[in-house]
PDB file of C-alpha atoms in Angstrom:
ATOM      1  CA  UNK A   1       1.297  15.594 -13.803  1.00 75.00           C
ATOM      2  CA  UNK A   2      -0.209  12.905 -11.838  1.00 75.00           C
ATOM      3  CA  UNK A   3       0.518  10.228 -14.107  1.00 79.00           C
ATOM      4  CA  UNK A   4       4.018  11.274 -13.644  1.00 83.00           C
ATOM      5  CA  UNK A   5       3.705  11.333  -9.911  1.00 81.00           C
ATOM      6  CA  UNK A   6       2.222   7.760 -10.197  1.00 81.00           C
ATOM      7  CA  UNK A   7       4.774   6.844 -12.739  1.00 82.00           C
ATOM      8  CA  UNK A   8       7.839   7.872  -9.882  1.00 83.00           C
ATOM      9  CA  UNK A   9       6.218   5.825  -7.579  1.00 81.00           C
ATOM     10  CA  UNK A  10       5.859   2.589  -8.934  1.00 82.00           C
ATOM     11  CA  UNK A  11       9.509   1.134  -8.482  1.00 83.00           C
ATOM     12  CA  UNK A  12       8.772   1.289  -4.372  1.00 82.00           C
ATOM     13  CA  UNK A  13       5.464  -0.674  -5.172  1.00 82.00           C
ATOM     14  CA  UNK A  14       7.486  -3.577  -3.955  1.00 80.00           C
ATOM     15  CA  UNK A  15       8.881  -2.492  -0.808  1.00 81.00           C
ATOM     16  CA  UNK A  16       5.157  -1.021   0.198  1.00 79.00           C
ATOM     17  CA  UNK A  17       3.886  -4.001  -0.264  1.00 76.00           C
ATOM     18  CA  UNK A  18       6.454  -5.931   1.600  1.00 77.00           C
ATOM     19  CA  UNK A  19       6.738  -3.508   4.279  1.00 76.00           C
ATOM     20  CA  UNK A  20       2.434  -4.453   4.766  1.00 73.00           C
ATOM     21  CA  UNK A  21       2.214  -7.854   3.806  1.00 71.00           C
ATOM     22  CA  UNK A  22       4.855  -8.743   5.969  1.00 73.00           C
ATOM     23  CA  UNK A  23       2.659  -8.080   9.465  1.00 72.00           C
ATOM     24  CA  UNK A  24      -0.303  -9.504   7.607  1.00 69.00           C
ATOM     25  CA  UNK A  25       1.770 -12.778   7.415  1.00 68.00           C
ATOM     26  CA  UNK A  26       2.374 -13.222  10.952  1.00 67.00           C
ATOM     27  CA  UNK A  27      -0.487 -11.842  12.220  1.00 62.00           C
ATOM     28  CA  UNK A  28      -1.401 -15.652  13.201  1.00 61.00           C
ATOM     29  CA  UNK A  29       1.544 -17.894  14.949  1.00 61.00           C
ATOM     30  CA  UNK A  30      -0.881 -20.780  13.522  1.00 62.00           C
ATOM     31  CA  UNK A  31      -1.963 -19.689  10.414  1.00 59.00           C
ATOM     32  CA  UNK A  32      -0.992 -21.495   7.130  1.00 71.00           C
ATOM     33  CA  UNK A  33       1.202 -20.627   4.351  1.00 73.00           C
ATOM     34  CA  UNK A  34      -1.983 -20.395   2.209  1.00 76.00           C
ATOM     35  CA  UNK A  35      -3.643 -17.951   4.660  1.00 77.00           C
ATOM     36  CA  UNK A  36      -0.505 -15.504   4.961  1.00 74.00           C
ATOM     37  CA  UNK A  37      -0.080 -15.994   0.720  1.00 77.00           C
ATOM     38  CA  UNK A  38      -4.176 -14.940   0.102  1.00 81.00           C
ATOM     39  CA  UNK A  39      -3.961 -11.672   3.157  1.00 78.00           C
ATOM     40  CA  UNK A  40      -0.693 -10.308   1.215  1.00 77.00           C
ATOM     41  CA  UNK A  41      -2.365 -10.906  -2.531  1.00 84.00           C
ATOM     42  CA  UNK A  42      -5.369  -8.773  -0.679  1.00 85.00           C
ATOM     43  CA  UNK A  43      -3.337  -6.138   0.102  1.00 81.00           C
ATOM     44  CA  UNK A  44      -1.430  -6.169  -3.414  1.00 82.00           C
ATOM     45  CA  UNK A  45      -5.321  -5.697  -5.031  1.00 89.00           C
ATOM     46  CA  UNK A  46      -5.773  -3.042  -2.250  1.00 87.00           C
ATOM     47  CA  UNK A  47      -3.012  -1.153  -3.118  1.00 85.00           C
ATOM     48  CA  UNK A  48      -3.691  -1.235  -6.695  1.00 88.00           C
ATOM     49  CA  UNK A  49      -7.306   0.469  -5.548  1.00 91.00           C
ATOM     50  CA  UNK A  50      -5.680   2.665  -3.197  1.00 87.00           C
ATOM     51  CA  UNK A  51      -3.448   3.921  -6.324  1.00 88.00           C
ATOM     52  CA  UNK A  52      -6.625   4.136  -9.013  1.00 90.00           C
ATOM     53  CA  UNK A  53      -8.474   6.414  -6.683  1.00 91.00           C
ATOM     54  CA  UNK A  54      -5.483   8.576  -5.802  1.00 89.00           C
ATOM     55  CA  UNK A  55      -5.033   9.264  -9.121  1.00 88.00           C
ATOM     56  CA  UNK A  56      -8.815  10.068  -9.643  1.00 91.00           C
ATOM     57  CA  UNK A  57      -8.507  12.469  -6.878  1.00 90.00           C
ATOM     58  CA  UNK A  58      -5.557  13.729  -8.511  1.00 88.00           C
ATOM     59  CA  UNK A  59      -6.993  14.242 -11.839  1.00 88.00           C
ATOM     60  CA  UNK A  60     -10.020  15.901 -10.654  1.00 91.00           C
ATOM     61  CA  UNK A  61      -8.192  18.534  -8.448  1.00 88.00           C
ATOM     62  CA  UNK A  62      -9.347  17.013  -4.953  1.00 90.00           C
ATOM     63  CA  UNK A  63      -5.593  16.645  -4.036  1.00 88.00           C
ATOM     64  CA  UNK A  64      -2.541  18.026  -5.482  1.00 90.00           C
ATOM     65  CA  UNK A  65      -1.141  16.114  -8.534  1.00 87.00           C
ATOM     66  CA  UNK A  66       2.166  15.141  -6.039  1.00 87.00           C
ATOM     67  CA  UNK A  67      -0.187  13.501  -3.030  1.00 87.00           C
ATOM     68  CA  UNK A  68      -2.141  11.653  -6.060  1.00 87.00           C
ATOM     69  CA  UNK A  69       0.696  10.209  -7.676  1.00 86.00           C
ATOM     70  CA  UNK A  70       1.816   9.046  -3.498  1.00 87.00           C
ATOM     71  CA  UNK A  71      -1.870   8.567  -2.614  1.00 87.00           C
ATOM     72  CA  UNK A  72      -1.266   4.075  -2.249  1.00 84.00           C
ATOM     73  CA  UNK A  73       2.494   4.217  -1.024  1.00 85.00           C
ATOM     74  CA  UNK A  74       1.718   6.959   1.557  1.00 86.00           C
ATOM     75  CA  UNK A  75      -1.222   5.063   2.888  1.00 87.00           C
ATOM     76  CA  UNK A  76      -0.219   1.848   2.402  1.00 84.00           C
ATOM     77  CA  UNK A  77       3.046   2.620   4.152  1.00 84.00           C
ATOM     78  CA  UNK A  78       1.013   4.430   6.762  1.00 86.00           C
ATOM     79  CA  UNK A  79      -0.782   1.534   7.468  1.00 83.00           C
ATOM     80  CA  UNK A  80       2.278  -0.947   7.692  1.00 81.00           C
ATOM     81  CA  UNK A  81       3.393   1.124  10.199  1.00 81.00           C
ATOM     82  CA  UNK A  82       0.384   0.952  12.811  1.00 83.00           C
ATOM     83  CA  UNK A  83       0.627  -2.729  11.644  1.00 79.00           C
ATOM     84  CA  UNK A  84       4.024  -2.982  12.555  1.00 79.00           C
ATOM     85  CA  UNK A  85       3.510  -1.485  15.853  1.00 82.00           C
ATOM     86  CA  UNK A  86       0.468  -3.314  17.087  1.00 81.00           C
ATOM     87  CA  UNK A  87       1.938  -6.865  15.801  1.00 73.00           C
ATOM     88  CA  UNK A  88       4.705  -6.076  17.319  1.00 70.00           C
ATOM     89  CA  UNK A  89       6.536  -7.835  14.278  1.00 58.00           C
TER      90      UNK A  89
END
């Protein structure tokens, strides 16, 4: 069931990553387009990490098969959040 969990999950993979790569882009009022483009390609390989080892979890029983399929959105959206707030974007 956590492959099915993971499976629900990916059409938002998108929005998560916009809603975090978005304060990672204007972290800096100087930095460069390449800068802002390499941070939010960081987080898209982060996420896909974030995702792996949430199912792992999943699939081993650490965490329930519905927290394992949400394990990168749920962080990763966690995460844009505090971002959010402290950038004050």
């Amino acid at each position: 069931y956590t492959i099915y969990y993971a499976k629900t999950s990916m059409p938002y993979i998108a929005f998560v990553i916009l809603f975090f790569g978005v304060p990672l882009s204007t972290f800096s009022r100087r930095s460069t387009l390449v800068l802002s483009f390499l941070l939010v390609l960081l987080a898209t390989f982060l996420y896909y990490i974030f995702n792996q080892v949430g199912q792992s979890l999943g699939k081993w029983g650490v965490l329930p098969t519905w927290m394992a399929g949400w394990f990168g959105a749920i962080g990763f959206m966690s995460i844009g959040v505090v971002l959010r707030r402290f950038l004050r974007v």
